[in-house]
Structures are given as structure tokens and as C-alpha cells.
XYZ file of C-alpha atoms in Angstrom:
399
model
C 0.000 0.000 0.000
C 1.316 3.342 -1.232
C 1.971 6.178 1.544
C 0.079 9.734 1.491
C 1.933 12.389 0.116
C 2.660 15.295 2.063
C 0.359 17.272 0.066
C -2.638 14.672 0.331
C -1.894 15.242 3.822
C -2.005 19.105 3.993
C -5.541 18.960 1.572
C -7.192 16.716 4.372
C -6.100 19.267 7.035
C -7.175 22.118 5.221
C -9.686 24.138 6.592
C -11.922 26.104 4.852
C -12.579 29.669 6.906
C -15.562 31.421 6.608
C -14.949 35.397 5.309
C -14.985 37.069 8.238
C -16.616 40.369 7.639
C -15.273 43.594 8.756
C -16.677 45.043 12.118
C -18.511 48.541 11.469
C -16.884 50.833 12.698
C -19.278 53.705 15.189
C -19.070 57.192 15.647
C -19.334 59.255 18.419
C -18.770 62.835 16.142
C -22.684 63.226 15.640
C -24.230 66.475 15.783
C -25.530 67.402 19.212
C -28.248 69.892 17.742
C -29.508 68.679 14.803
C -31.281 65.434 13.708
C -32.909 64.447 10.442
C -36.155 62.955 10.422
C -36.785 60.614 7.929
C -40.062 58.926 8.351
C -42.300 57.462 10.990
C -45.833 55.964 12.129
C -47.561 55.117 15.378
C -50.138 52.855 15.883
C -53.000 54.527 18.156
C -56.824 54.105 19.053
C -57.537 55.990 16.125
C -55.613 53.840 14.271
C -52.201 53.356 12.092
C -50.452 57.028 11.660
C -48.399 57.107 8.312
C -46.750 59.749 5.893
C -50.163 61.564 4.671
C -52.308 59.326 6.501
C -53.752 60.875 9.819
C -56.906 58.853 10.521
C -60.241 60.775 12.617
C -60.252 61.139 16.044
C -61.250 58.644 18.085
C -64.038 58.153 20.564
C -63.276 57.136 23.986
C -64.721 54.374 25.316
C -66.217 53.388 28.391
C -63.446 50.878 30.742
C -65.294 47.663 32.227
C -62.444 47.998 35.119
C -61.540 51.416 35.803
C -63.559 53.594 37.377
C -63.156 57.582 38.354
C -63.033 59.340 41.659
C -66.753 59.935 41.337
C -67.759 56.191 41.069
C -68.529 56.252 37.171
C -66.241 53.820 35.379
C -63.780 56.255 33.036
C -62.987 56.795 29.921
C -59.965 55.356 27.788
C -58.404 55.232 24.395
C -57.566 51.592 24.195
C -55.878 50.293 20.941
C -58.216 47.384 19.607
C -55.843 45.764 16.826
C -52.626 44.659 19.589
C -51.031 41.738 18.010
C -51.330 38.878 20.483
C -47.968 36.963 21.880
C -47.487 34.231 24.040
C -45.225 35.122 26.418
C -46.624 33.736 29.890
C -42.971 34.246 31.398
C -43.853 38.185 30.838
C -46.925 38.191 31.921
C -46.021 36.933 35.027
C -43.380 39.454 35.954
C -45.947 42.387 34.365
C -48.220 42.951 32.939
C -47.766 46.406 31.471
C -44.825 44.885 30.089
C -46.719 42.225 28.241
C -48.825 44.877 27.063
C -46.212 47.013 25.688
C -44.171 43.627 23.830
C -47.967 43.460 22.596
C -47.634 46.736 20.625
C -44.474 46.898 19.504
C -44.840 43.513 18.182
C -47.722 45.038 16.211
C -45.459 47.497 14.344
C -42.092 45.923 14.488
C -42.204 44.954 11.062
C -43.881 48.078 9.428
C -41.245 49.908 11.486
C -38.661 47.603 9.631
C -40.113 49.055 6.111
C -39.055 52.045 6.608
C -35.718 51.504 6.374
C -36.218 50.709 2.563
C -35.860 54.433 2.142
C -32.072 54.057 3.284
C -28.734 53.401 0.926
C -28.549 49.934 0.824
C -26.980 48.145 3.568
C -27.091 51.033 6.465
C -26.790 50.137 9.776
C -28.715 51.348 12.556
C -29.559 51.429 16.796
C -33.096 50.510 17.947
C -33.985 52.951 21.286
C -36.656 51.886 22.940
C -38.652 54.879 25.433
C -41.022 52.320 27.195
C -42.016 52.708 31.057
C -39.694 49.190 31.601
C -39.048 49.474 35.887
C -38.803 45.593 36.038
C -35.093 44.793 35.280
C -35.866 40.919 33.988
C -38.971 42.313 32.008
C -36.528 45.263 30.189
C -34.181 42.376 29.246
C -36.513 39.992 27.789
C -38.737 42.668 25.558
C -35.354 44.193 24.384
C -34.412 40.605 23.563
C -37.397 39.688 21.646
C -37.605 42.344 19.674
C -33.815 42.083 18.948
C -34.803 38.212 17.673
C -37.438 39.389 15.771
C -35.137 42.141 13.943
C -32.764 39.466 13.417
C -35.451 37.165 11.418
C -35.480 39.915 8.770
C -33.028 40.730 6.140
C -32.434 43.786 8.060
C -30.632 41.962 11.481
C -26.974 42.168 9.485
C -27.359 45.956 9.431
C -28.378 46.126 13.259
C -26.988 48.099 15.630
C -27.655 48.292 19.122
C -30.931 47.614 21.201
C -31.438 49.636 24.630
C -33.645 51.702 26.734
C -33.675 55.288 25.943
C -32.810 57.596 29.042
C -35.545 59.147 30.409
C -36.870 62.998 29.428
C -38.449 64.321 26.477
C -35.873 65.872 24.312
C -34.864 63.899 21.156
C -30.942 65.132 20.869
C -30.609 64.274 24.067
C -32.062 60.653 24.125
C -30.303 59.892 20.876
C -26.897 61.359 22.189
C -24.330 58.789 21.806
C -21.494 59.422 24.283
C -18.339 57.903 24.311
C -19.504 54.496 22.920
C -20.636 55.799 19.549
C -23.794 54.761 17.729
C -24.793 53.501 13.928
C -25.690 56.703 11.377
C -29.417 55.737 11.780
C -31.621 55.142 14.495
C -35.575 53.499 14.971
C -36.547 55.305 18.073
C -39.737 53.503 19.416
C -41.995 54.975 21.931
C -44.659 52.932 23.512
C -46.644 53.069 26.611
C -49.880 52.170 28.367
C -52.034 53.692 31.309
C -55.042 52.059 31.070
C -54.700 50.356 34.535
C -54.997 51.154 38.124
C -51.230 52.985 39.233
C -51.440 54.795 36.170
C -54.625 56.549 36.571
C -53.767 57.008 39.642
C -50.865 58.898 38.799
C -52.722 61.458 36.348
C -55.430 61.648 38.876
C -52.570 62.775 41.408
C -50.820 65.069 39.142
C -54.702 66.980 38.378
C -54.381 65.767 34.419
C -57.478 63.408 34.554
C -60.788 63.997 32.847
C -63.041 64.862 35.222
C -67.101 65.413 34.335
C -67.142 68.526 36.852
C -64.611 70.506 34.719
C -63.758 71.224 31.479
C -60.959 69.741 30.382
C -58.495 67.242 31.161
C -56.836 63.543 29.719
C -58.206 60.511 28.761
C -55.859 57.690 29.778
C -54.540 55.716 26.453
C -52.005 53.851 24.954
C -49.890 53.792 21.630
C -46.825 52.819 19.930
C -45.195 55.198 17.967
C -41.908 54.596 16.063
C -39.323 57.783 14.643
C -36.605 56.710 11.468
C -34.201 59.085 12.136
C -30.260 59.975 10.723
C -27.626 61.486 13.174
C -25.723 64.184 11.434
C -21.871 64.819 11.191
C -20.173 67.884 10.403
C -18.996 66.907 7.435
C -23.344 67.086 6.141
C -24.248 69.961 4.490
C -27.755 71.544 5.990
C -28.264 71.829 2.520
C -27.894 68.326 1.295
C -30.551 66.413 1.663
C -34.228 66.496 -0.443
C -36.451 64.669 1.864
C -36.778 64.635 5.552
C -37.128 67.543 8.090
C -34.189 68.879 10.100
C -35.525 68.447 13.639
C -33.107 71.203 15.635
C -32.092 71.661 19.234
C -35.622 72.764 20.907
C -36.087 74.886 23.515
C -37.651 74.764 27.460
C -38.520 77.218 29.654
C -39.141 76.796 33.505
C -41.938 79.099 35.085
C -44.791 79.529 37.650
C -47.358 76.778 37.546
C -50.124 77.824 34.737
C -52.765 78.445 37.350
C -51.528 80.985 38.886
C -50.834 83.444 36.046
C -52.735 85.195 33.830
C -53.577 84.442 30.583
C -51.446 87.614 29.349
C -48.968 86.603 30.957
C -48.838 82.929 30.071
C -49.361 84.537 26.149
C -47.103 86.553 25.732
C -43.894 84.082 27.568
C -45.132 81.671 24.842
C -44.916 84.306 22.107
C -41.184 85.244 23.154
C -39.915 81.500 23.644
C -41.957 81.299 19.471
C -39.258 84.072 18.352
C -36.511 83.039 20.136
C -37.150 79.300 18.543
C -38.561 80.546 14.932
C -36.611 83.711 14.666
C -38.231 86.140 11.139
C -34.996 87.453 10.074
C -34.368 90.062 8.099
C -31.569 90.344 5.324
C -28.761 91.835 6.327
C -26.310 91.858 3.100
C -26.798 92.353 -0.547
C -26.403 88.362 -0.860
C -29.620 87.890 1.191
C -31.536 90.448 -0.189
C -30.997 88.923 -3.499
C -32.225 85.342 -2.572
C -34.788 87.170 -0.347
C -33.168 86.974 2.970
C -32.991 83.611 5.404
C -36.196 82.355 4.185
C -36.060 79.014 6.308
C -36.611 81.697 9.890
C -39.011 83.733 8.577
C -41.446 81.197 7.026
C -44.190 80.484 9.423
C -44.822 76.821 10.288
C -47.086 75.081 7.876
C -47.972 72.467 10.802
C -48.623 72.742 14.704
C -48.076 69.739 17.117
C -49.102 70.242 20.419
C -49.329 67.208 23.052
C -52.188 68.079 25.184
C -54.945 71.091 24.344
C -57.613 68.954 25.975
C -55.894 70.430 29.353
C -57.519 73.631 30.952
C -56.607 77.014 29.304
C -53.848 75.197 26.780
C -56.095 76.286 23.516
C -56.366 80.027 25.019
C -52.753 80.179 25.796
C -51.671 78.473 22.355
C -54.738 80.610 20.034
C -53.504 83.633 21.613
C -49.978 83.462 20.582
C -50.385 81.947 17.296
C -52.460 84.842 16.313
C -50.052 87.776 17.218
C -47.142 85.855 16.047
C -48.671 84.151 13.175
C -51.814 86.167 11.767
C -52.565 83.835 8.755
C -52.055 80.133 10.487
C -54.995 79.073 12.236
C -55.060 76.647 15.328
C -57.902 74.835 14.391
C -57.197 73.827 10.628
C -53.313 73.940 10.729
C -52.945 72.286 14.544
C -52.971 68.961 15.501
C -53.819 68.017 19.143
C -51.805 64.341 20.260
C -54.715 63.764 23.182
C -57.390 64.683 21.157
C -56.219 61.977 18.471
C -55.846 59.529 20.740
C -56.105 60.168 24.285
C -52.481 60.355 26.619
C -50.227 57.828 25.967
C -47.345 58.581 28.863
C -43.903 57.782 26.865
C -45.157 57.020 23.677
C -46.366 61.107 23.915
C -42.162 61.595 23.264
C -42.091 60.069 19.653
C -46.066 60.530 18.636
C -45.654 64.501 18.329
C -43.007 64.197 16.073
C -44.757 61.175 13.847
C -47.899 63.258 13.718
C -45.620 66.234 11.979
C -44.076 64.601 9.861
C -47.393 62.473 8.814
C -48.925 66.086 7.916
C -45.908 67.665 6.096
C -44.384 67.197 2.794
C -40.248 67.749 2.836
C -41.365 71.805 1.547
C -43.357 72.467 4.763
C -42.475 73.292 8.183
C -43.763 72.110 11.838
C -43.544 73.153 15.021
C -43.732 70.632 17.886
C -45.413 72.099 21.507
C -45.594 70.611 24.721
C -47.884 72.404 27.096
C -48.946 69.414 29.579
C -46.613 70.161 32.328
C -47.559 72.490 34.960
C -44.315 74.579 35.138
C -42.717 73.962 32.068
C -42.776 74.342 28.331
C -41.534 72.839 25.090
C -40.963 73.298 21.948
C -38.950 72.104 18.371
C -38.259 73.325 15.027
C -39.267 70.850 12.031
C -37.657 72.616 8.840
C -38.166 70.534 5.622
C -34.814 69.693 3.943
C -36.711 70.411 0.946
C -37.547 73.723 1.068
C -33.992 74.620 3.105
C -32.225 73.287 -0.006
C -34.479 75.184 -2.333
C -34.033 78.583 -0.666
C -29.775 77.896 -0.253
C -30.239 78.254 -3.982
C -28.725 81.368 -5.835
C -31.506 83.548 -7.764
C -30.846 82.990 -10.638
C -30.954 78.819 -10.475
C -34.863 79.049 -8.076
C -36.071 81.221 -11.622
């Protein structure tokens, strides 16, 4: 019998290596003031929210287990079309969690879709603003929605998963500190208080609907997801067609609503309005030729406000529209989150935001209001990247 050759010997050794692909690479040089919004949708009581799809307001309906101070079961905006899971491991550690994998099972993969408007091949973060306090039910929603990512042709391209710190301001959740973070990001918001501790809480906190006044909340719950691009220096304001150009917003602290006047309350809303959406005027011969900054002193085709349902919002809001704004009108141009679909808790941090960019096309402009807090105030610039790249146009090239 013949002997093996050293080389027959080497081929039966050889192993065949998989490619191994490169790592990609994140960046931590992001923008800290400016985001661009690229799409979204929400899934509410009214129903799905998409680009140019805002469905009617819906109707509250009566709660077979809640009831109000007053004895009279209350009021909710319950979503009716939740995707059911089977996760009896969740349920048994909460049940507000299970509720909450419930909806954002329900838009996971529409949320997914979105992405389709991206170069091929981008890579992204998933943040995730959901009322999570159980540390073993945080871990296992994060995880299933990570494995159901990963069943899609988009799980290559996928970032990170995590909770979003808490508070409302978008730069500030999607800030990616030392550890960098993927170009794009699918910022979910979800939340639901239709049960006891939560309507407890707004009935602490004097936001409930009450039938002896006029005004207040209606507890609800949605599911509202944000596409969204983190910027670099090296990206022109100017460079994109589509989108809006969410920048740093603004808050102001001050005395609780109740106690000040309606002039008063008017006219700090109309100063933190100009110091937000500034109407320049030209001040060279190049801006008087292209007709001076054009993207400040546009009004806002769009308003977004979170909560008018509360006492004295609309008179507060109408008032300063009107002297700032003569030709927009509050009623046909505004768009009220809790009259939609009732409050929705954390998903009211990403459902503003959805709701403008649902109204707008990339030429118009929104402006995104919080007025449910007591002693503070919000509020965010939407600027098309349309009609920013049309006005950084010379003259000559608009005609």
C-alpha cells in the first residue's frame, strides 16, 4: 500500500474559513443639535399614523375595570388591533410589560419598512422609550424584539438595542457618548395607562378627565416609532431632499399655569416662538438677493401640540399663534396628540413628532409644543430639507 503524500496530507487538514466580515466601525462625532427625520408611524386608538395618513379622532370608550373618583367607570383610548404573543414568562413578571411587547410587536415589522428608504446596507440602533421598571422584564422585551429584527433581512445591518434615558428631548435621548452609535436610528416609543397605578398617577398630578370641569386627559395607549439619521459635520444643511431637520428645541421653567394670567402665560409663549422661529431680516446684498434667510421667517405650515384637551392650553396656544402668526390658524393647521388619541405617557415623546411629519411634505415646516406640564414648556423646530435646499439656492438657479 502506497503512503500519502505530504500534500494529500495538507488537503485533508485544510480548513476552509468562513470570510470574516469587517466590524462597522461607530461614531461618536454626531451632531448634538440637529437630527434628520426621515419617516415614521404610530399605531393609536384611532388607528395606524403614516406619511399623509392621519386617521379621525377617536371616541373614547367606556373601561369595564376602571372607574373615576366619582364612582362612574372612566374613559380610555384603548388600541383594539394589539397583536397577540405568548409570552406567559412576561406576563407573570408584568403585565404592562406584556402589554407594551404586545404593541411593539404590532409594528415591528412596518417599522422595519421604513428603512427601505435608506442606501442599501445602512446600519442602525433601535432605542426603545417604554415605562420598563422591572429589570428581567426590560431584558426579555429588548431581547425579543432584537430576535425578531434578526429574522429579517435587516438583522446584518443592526446596531444596538437599549432603553432610551428618560426625558423628552430627542438630541438628548439619541446622544451617543463615548460608545458611539450607527448613522441611523428606529426610536420607538410605547406606553400604556389604562390600569390602576397609572390613573392614579394622572389623577394625582390633576391631568385626569373629570365630568365637573372642562378639560383634562383621557388615559390611552400607543406605539409610535421615529426613522431618524444622526448628522456629522462633514453634512451639508443643505444636502438632503427629503426629511425635516428636527433642531435643538427649547424649554422654559416658570410659575405653575394656574396661577398666572392668561397675558402673561401669552405673551412668555410668544417670546420663547421668536426666540425658537426667529423672522430674520436680510442683512447683506447676498440675502436680499435670494430674499433673505427664508427658512426663519417662514411660518410653520404644521402645529403639534401634546395636550390642548388640558384647561386654558387652547387660550394660551390661540392667543400666541395669532399675534405671532396672523394667517395660520389653530384649528385647521394644529394637531392636538390627546385629542387623536387620548395620553399615551412615553409614547407622547415620539407621537408629536410622527404626527408632523405624517402632515408635512419635505417643503413644509412644523412646530412641535408641549404644554402638559404644569411649570414647564416645550418646543422644536421641524424645517423641511426640501424647502432649506431650495431657498440655499442662488436667484438665478430658483427662476
Amino acid at each position: 500500500m502506497s503512503r500519502a503524500s505530504i500534500f494529500d496530507l495538507l488537503h485533508q487538514r485544510q480548513v476552509v474559513s468562513e470570510p470574516v466580515e469587517a466590524p462597522v466601525e461607530t461614531r461618536c462625532d454626531y451632531l448634538p443639535d440637529r437630527l434628520r427625520l426621515i419617516d415614521g408611524l404610530a399605531l393609536t386608538a384611532a388607528g395606524f399614523i403614516r406619511s399623509g395618513e392621519i386617521p379621525e379622532p377617536a371616541t373614547p370608550e367606556l373601561s369595564s375595570s376602571l372607574y373615576g373618583a366619582d364612582g362612574y367607570r372612566l374613559l380610555v383610548h384603548r388600541v383594539g388591533d394589539a397583536m397577540s404573543v405568548n409570552e406567559p414568562r412576561l406576563g407573570r413578571l408584568d403585565a404592562k410589560a406584556l402589554r407594551l411587547h404586545q404593541l411593539i410587536q404590532t409594528v415591528v415589522i412596518e417599522a422595519l419598512m421604513m428603512l427601505e428608504a435608506l442606501p442599501e446596507e445602512s446600519h442602525f440602533d433601535v432605542l426603545l422609550s417604554a415605562p420598563l421598571r422591572a429589570g428581567e422584564a426590560a431584558e426579555l422585551v429588548q431581547s425579543r424584539l432584537r430576535d425578531a429584527i434578526a429574522e429579517t433581512q435587516y438583522g446584518a445591518c443592526l446596531g444596538e438595542v437599549r432603553l432610551a434615558p428618560e426625558g423628552a428631548d430627542p438630541h438628548a435621548t439619541l446622544d451617543v457618548g463615548e460608545q458611539g452609535g450607527m448613522p441611523y436610528v428606529l426610536w420607538i416609543g410605547v406606553d400604556s395607562l389604562i390600569n390602576d397605578s397609572d390613573v392614579g398617577s394622572l389623577r394625582y398630578r390633576d391631568l385626569l378627565a373629570r365630568a365637573s370641569r372642562g378639560g383634562g386627559l383621557y388615559p390611552g395607549e400607543a406605539v409610535a416609532v421615529l426613522l431618524l439619521q444622526r448628522l456629522t459635520p462633514a453634512q451639508e444643511p443643505t444636502a438632503f431632499d427629503s426629511g425635516w431637520y428636527l433642531e435643538a428645541g427649547i424649554r422654559r421653567e416658570h410659575a405653575p399655569r394656574a396661577t398666572r394670567r392668561d397675558h402673561d402665560k401669552r405673551q412668555a409663549l410668544i417670546a420663547l416662538l421668536d426666540e425658537l422661529w426667529p423672522a430674520a431680516e436680510p442683512s447683506s446684498e447676498a440675502e436680499e438677493q435670494t430674499g433673505g434667510d427664508e427658512t426663519a421667517s417662514a411660518a410653520p405650515s404644521r402645529l403639534v401640540i401634546d395636550a390642548l384637551g388640558l384647561p386654558g392650553r387652547a387660550v394660551e396656544l390661540g392667543g400666541a399663534v395669532v399675534e405671532r402668526w396672523p394667517d395660520l390658524d389653530t384649528v385647521d393647521d394644529g394637531l392636538g396628540v390627546d385629542a387623536l388619541s387620548g395620553w399615551s405617557g412615553e409614547a407622547t415623546r415620539v407621537l408629536p413628532f410622527v404626527l408632523a411629519a405624517a402632515a408635512c411634505t419635505p417643503e413644509q415646516h412644523a412646530l412641535v409644543l408641549t404644554l402638559h406640564a404644569e411649570q414647564s414648556t416645550q418646543a422644536w423646530a421641524l424645517k423641511g430639507c426640501a424647502a432649506l435646499a431650495a431657498a440655499a439656492q442662488p436667484a438665478e438657479v430658483q427662476s
